[in-house]
GROMACS .gro file of C-alpha atoms in nm:
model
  318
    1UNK     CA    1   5.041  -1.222   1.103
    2UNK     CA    2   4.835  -0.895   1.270
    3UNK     CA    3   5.122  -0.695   1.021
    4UNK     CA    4   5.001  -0.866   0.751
    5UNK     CA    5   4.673  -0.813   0.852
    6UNK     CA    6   4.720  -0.461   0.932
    7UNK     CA    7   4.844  -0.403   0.580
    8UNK     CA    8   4.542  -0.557   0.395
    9UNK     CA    9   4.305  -0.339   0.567
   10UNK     CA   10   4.535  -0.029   0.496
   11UNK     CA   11   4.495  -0.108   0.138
   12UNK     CA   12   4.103  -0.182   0.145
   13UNK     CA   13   4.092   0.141   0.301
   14UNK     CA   14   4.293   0.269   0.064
   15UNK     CA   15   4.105   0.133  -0.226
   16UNK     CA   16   3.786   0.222  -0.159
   17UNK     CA   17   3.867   0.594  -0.008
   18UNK     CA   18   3.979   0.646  -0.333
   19UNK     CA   19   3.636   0.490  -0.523
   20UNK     CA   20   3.458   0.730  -0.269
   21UNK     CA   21   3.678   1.028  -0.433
   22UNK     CA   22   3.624   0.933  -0.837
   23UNK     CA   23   3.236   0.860  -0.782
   24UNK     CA   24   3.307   0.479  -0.814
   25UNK     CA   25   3.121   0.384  -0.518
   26UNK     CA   26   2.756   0.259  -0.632
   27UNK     CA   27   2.462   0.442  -0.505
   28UNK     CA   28   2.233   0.236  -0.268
   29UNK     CA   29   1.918   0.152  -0.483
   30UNK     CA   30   1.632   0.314  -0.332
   31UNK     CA   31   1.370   0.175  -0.107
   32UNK     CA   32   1.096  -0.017  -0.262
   33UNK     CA   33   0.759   0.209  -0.158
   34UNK     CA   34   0.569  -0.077  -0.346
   35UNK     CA   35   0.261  -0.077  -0.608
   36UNK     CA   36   0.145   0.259  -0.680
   37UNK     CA   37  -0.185   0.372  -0.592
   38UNK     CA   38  -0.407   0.262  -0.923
   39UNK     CA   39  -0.082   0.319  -1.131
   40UNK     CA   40  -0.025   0.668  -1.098
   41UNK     CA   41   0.285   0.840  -1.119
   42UNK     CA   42   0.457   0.913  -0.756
   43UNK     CA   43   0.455   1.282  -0.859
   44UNK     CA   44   0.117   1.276  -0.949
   45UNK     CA   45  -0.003   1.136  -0.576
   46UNK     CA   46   0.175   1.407  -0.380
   47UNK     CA   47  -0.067   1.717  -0.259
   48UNK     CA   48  -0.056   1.998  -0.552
   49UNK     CA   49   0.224   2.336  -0.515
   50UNK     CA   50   0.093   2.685  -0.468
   51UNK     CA   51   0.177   2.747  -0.824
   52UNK     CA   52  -0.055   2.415  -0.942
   53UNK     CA   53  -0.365   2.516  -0.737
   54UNK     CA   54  -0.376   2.871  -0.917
   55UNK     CA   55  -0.465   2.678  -1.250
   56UNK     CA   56  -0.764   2.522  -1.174
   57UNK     CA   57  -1.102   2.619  -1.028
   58UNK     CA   58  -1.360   2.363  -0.867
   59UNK     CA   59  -1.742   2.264  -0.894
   60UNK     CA   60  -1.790   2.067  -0.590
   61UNK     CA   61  -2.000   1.843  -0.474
   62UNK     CA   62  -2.233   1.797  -0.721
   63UNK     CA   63  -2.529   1.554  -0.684
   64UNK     CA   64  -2.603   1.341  -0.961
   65UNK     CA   65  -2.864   1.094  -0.783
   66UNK     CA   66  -2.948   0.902  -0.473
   67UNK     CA   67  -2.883   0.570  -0.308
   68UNK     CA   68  -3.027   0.443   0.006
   69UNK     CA   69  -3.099   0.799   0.079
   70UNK     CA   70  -2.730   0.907   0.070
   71UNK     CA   71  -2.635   1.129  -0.238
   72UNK     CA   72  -2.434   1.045  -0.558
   73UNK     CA   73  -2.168   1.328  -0.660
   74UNK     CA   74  -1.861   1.401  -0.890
   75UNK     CA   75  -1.649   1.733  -0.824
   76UNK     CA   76  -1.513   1.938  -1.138
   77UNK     CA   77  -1.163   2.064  -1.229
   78UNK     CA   78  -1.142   2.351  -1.467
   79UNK     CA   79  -0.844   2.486  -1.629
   80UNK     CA   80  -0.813   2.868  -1.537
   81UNK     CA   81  -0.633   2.921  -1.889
   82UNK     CA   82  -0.603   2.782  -2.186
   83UNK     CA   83  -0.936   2.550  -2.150
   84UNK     CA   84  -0.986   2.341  -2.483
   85UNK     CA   85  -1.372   2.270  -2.453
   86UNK     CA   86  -1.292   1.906  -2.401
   87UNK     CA   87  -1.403   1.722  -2.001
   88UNK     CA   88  -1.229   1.401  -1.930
   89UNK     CA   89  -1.426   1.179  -1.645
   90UNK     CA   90  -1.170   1.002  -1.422
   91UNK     CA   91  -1.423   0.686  -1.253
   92UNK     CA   92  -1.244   0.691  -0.853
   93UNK     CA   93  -1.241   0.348  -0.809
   94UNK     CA   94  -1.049   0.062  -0.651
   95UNK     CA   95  -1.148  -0.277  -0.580
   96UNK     CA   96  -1.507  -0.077  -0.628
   97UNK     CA   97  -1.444   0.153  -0.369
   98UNK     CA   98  -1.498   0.490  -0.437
   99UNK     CA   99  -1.309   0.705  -0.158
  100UNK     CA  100  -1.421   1.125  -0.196
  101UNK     CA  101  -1.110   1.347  -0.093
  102UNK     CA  102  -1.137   1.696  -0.153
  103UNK     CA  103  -0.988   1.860  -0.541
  104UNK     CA  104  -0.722   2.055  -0.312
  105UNK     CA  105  -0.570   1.762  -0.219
  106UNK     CA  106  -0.629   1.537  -0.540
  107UNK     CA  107  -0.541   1.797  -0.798
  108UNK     CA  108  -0.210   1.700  -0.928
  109UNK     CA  109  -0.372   1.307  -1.052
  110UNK     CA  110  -0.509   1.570  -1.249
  111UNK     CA  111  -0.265   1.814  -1.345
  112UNK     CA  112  -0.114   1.654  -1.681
  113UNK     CA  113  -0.482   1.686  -1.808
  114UNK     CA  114  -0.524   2.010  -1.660
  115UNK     CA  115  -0.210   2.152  -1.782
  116UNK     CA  116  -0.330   2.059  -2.171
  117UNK     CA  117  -0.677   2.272  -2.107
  118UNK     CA  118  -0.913   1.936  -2.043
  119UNK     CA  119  -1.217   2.006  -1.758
  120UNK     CA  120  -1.154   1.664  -1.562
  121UNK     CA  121  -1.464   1.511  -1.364
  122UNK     CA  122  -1.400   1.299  -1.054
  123UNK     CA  123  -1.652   1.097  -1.040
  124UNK     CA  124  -1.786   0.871  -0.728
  125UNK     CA  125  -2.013   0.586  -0.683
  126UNK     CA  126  -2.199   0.396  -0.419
  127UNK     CA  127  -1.867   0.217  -0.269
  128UNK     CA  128  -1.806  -0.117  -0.146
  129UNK     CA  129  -1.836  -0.318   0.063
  130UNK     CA  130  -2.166  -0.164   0.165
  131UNK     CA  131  -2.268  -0.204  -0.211
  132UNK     CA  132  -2.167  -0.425  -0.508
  133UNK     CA  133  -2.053  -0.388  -0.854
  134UNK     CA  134  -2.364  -0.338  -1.003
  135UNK     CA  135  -2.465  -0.067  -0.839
  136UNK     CA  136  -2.116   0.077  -0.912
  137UNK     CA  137  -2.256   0.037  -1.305
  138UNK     CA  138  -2.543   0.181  -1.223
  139UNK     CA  139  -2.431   0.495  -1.057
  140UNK     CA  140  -2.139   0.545  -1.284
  141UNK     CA  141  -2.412   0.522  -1.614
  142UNK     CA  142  -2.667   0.782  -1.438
  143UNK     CA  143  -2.344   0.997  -1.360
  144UNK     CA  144  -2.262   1.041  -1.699
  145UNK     CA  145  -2.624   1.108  -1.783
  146UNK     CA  146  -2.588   1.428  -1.557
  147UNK     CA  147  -2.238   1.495  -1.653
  148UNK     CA  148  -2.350   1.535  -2.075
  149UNK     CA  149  -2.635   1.697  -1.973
  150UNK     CA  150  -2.462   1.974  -1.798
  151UNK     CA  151  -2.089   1.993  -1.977
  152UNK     CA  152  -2.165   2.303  -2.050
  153UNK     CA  153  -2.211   2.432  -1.759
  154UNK     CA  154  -1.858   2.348  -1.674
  155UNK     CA  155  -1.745   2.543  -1.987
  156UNK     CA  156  -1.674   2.180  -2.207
  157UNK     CA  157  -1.898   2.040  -2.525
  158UNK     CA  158  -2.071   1.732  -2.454
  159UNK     CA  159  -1.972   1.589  -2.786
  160UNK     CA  160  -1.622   1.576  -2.669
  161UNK     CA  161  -1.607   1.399  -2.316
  162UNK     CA  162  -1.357   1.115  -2.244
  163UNK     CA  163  -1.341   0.846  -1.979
  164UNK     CA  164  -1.079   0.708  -1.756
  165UNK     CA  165  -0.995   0.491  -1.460
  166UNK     CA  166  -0.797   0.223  -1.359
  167UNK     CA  167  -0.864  -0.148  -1.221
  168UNK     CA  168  -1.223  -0.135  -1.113
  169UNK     CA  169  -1.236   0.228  -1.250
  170UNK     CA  170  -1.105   0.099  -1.548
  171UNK     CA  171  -1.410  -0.188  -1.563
  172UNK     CA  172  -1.611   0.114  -1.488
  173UNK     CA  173  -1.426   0.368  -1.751
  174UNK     CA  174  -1.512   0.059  -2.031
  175UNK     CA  175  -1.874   0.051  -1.859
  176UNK     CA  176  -1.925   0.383  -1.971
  177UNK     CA  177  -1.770   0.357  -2.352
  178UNK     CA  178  -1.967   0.042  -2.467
  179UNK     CA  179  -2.259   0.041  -2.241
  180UNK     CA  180  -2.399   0.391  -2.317
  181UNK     CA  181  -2.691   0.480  -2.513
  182UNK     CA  182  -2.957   0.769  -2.619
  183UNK     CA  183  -3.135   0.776  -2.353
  184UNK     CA  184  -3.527   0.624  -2.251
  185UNK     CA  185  -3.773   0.883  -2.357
  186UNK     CA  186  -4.007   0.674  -2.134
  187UNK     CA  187  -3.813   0.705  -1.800
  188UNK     CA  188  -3.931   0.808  -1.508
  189UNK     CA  189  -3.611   0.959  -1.411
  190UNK     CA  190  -3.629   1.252  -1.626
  191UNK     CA  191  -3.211   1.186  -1.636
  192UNK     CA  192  -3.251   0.857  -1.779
  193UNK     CA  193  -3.423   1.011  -2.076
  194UNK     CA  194  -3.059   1.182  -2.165
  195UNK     CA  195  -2.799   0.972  -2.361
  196UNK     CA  196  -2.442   0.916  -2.178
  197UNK     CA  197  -2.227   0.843  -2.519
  198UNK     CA  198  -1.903   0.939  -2.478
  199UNK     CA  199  -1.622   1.012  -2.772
  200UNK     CA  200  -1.308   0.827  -2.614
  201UNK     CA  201  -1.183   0.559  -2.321
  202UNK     CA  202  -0.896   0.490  -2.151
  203UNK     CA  203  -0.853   0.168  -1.925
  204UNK     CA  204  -0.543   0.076  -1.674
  205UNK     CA  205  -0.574  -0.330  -1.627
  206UNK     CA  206  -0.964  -0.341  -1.665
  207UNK     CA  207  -1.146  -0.617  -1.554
  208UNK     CA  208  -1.341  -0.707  -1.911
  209UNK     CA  209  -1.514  -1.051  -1.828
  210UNK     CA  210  -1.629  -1.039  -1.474
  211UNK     CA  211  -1.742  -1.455  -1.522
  212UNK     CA  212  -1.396  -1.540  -1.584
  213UNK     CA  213  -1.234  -1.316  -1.323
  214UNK     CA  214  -1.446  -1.404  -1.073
  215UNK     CA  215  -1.494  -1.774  -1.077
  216UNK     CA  216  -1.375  -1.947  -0.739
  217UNK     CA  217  -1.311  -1.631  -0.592
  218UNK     CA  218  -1.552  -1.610  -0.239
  219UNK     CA  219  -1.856  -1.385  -0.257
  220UNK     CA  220  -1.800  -1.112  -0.025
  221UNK     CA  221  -1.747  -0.686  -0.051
  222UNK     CA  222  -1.841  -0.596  -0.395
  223UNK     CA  223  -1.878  -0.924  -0.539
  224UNK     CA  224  -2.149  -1.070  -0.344
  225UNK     CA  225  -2.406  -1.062  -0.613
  226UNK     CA  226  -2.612  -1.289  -0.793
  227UNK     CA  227  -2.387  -1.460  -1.110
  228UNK     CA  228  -2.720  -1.382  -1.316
  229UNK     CA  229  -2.589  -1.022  -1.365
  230UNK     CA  230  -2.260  -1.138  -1.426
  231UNK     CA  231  -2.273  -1.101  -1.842
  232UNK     CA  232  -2.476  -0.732  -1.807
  233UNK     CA  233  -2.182  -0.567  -1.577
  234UNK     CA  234  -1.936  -0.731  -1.825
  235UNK     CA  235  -1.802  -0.482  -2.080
  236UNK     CA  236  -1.667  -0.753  -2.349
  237UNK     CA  237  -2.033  -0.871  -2.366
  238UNK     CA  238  -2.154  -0.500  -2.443
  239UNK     CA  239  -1.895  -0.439  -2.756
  240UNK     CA  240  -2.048  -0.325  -3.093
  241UNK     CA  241  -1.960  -0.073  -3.365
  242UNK     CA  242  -2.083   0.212  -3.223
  243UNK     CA  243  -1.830   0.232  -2.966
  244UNK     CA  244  -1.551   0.491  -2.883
  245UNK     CA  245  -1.183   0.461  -3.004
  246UNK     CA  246  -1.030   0.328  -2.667
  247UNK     CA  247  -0.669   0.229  -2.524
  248UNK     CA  248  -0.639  -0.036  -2.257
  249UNK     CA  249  -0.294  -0.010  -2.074
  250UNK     CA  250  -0.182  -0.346  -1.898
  251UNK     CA  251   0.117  -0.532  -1.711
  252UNK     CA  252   0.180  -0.863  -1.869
  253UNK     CA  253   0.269  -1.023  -1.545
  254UNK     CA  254  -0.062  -0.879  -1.353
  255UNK     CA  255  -0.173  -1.167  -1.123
  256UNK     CA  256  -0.475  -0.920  -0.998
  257UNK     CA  257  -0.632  -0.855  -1.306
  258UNK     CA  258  -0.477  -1.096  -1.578
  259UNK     CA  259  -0.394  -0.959  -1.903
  260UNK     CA  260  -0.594  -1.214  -2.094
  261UNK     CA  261  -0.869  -0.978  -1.954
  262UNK     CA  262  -0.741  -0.701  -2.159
  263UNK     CA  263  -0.656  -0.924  -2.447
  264UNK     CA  264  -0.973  -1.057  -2.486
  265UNK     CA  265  -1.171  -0.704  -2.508
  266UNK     CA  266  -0.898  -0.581  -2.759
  267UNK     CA  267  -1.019  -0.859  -2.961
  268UNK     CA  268  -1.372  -0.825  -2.916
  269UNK     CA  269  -1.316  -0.414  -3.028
  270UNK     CA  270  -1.123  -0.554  -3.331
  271UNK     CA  271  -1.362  -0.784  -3.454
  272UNK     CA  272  -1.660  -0.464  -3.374
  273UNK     CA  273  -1.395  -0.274  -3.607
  274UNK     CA  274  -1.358  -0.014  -3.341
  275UNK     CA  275  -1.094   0.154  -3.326
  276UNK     CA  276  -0.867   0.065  -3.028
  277UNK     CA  277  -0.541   0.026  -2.902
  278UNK     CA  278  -0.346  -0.253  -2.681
  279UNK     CA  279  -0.022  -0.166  -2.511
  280UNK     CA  280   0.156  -0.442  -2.251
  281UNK     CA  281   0.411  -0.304  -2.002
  282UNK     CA  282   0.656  -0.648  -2.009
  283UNK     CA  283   0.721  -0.767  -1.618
  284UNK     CA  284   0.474  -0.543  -1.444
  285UNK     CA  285   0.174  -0.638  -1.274
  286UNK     CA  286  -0.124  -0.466  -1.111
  287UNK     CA  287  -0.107  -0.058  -1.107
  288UNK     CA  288   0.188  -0.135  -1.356
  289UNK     CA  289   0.442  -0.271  -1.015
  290UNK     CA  290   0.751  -0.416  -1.095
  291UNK     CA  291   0.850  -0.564  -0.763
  292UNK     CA  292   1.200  -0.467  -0.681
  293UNK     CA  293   1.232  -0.175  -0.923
  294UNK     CA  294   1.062   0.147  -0.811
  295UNK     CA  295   1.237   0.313  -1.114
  296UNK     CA  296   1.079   0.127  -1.376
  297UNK     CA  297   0.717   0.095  -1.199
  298UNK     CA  298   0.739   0.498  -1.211
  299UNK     CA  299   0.827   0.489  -1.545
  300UNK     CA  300   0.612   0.264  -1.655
  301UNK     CA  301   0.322   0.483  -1.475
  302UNK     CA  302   0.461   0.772  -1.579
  303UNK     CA  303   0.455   0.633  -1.964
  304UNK     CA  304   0.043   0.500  -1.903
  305UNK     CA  305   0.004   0.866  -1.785
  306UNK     CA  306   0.158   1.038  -2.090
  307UNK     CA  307   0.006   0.739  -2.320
  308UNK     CA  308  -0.404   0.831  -2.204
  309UNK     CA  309  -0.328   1.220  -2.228
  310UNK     CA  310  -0.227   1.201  -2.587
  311UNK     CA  311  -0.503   0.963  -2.644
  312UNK     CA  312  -0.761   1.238  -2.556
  313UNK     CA  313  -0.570   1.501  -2.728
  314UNK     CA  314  -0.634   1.317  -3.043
  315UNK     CA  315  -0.939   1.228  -3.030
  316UNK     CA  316  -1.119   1.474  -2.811
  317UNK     CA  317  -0.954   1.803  -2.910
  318UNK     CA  318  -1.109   1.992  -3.219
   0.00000   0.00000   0.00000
């Protein structure tokens, strides 16, 4: 019996020293790392190379207003070569928490834009869970106010500025497509008297309809507020023709944000005739995670990435 025994394992042995030598022997898959951070790329969430740093320059720290006596900022990229006039706002937001990190580090979220000549804009608001979503609205409206106002400054026209975010940023990114205006020649603010249109949106897994997301859900963090402001912090019920052309990227499996969310403000653009765009990534859910499948999450982010580039290319280059 231990000869027979003996001569089996010889010939597993065998067998699979000789898999090893043709390249027959399957790869381990690789470890799950889990969702990516507001669906961006793994590349894009490493620090920047030597080589990336040299093609951008930063504004920092620029104040835009004041809440509770703390100040309100956004810091600027700009492309050292090749800049094509155009500034793309990216709203740095998650669950309506707007963390600051310095550009040095953040720079290659940016890069794909960077590398095409856009100015990008990281913008911050009063975070969570100190303050709610409406003051996130707020903030992110008067931001843009200062951000038109001074494009120039930063080398870009302010007829050709694009925003961006994902999750909450992307709630905020919609904020500031279809709740902007011309301005109040009446303010007191003297910022509030300059418009905040923009010419193009992008949205990863927005939430649209903050009543319908919200209901049940406990009021604490960001959404502890009364439900009487629920319909004016809610993009869908800001839609109407004048809006900017604007592509909302989603998972169809996204128990976070669900995509009927997404659905339901593709409609509303449709019916506004603006001119929009829905794409569904099948099997993902939130920041585009396909549980299981790091490979496909990246490519799927990776995709979204490549997707809201070309977006602003055609609409905000001249």
């Amino acid at each position: 019996m231990n000869r027979h025994w003996s001569a089996a394992l010889a010939l597993v042995f065998a067998v699979a020293a000789a898999a090893a030598a043709m390249g027959q022997v399957p790869a381990r898959p690789p470890a799950d790392p889990g969702p990516p951070l507001s669906g961006y790329p793994r590349n894009a969430l490493r620090a920047p190379t030597p080589a990336e740093l040299k093609t951008a320059t930063y504004v920092r720290d620029i104040i835009y207003g004041h809440r509770d006596g703390m100040a309100l900022t956004y810091d600027v990229f700009k492309p050292v070569k090749n800049a094509n006039g155009a500034l793309v706002v990216n709203m740095v937001s998650a669950g309506w928490r707007s963390s600051w990190g310095p550009p040095e580090e953040r720079q290659a979220r940016y890069q794909a834009l960077i590398d095409k000549g856009f100015t990008v804009v990281a913008l911050y608001h009063s975070p969570a869970p100190r303050f709610q979503v409406p003051d996130a609205v707020a903030d992110v409206r008067l931001g843009m106010r200062h951000i038109k106002l001074h494009a120039a400054d930063y080398g870009a026209d302010p007829a050709r500025i694009g925003v961006w975010g994902a999750s909450a940023g992307g709630h905020l990114a919609l904020v500031a497509g279809v709740m902007a205006d011309d301005g109040n020649p009446a303010a007191a603010n003297p910022l509030e008297r300059s418009g905040n249109r923009v010419a193009a949106v992008v949205a990863y897994f927005p939430p649209t309809d903050l009543a319908a997301l919200l209901q049940g859900r406990p009021k604490a963090g960001p959404i502890d507020f009364d439900d009487k402001l629920l319909p004016a912090i809610s993009p869908i019920h800001s839609v109407d023709a004048r809006d900017p052309p604007t592509l909302i990227l989603h998972g169809d499996a996204d128990k976070g944000v669900p995509p009927a969310q997404s659905e339901a403000m593709h409609a509303a653009l449709d019916k506004a005739g603006v001119e929009n765009k829905l794409k569904m990534y099948p099997g993902a859910d939130h920041d585009f995670y396909v549980k299981g499948d790091p490979a496909r999450t990246d490519a799927y982010a990776t995709d979204a990435m490549n997707a809201m580039v070309g977006w602003f290319e055609s609409h905000l280059k001249k």
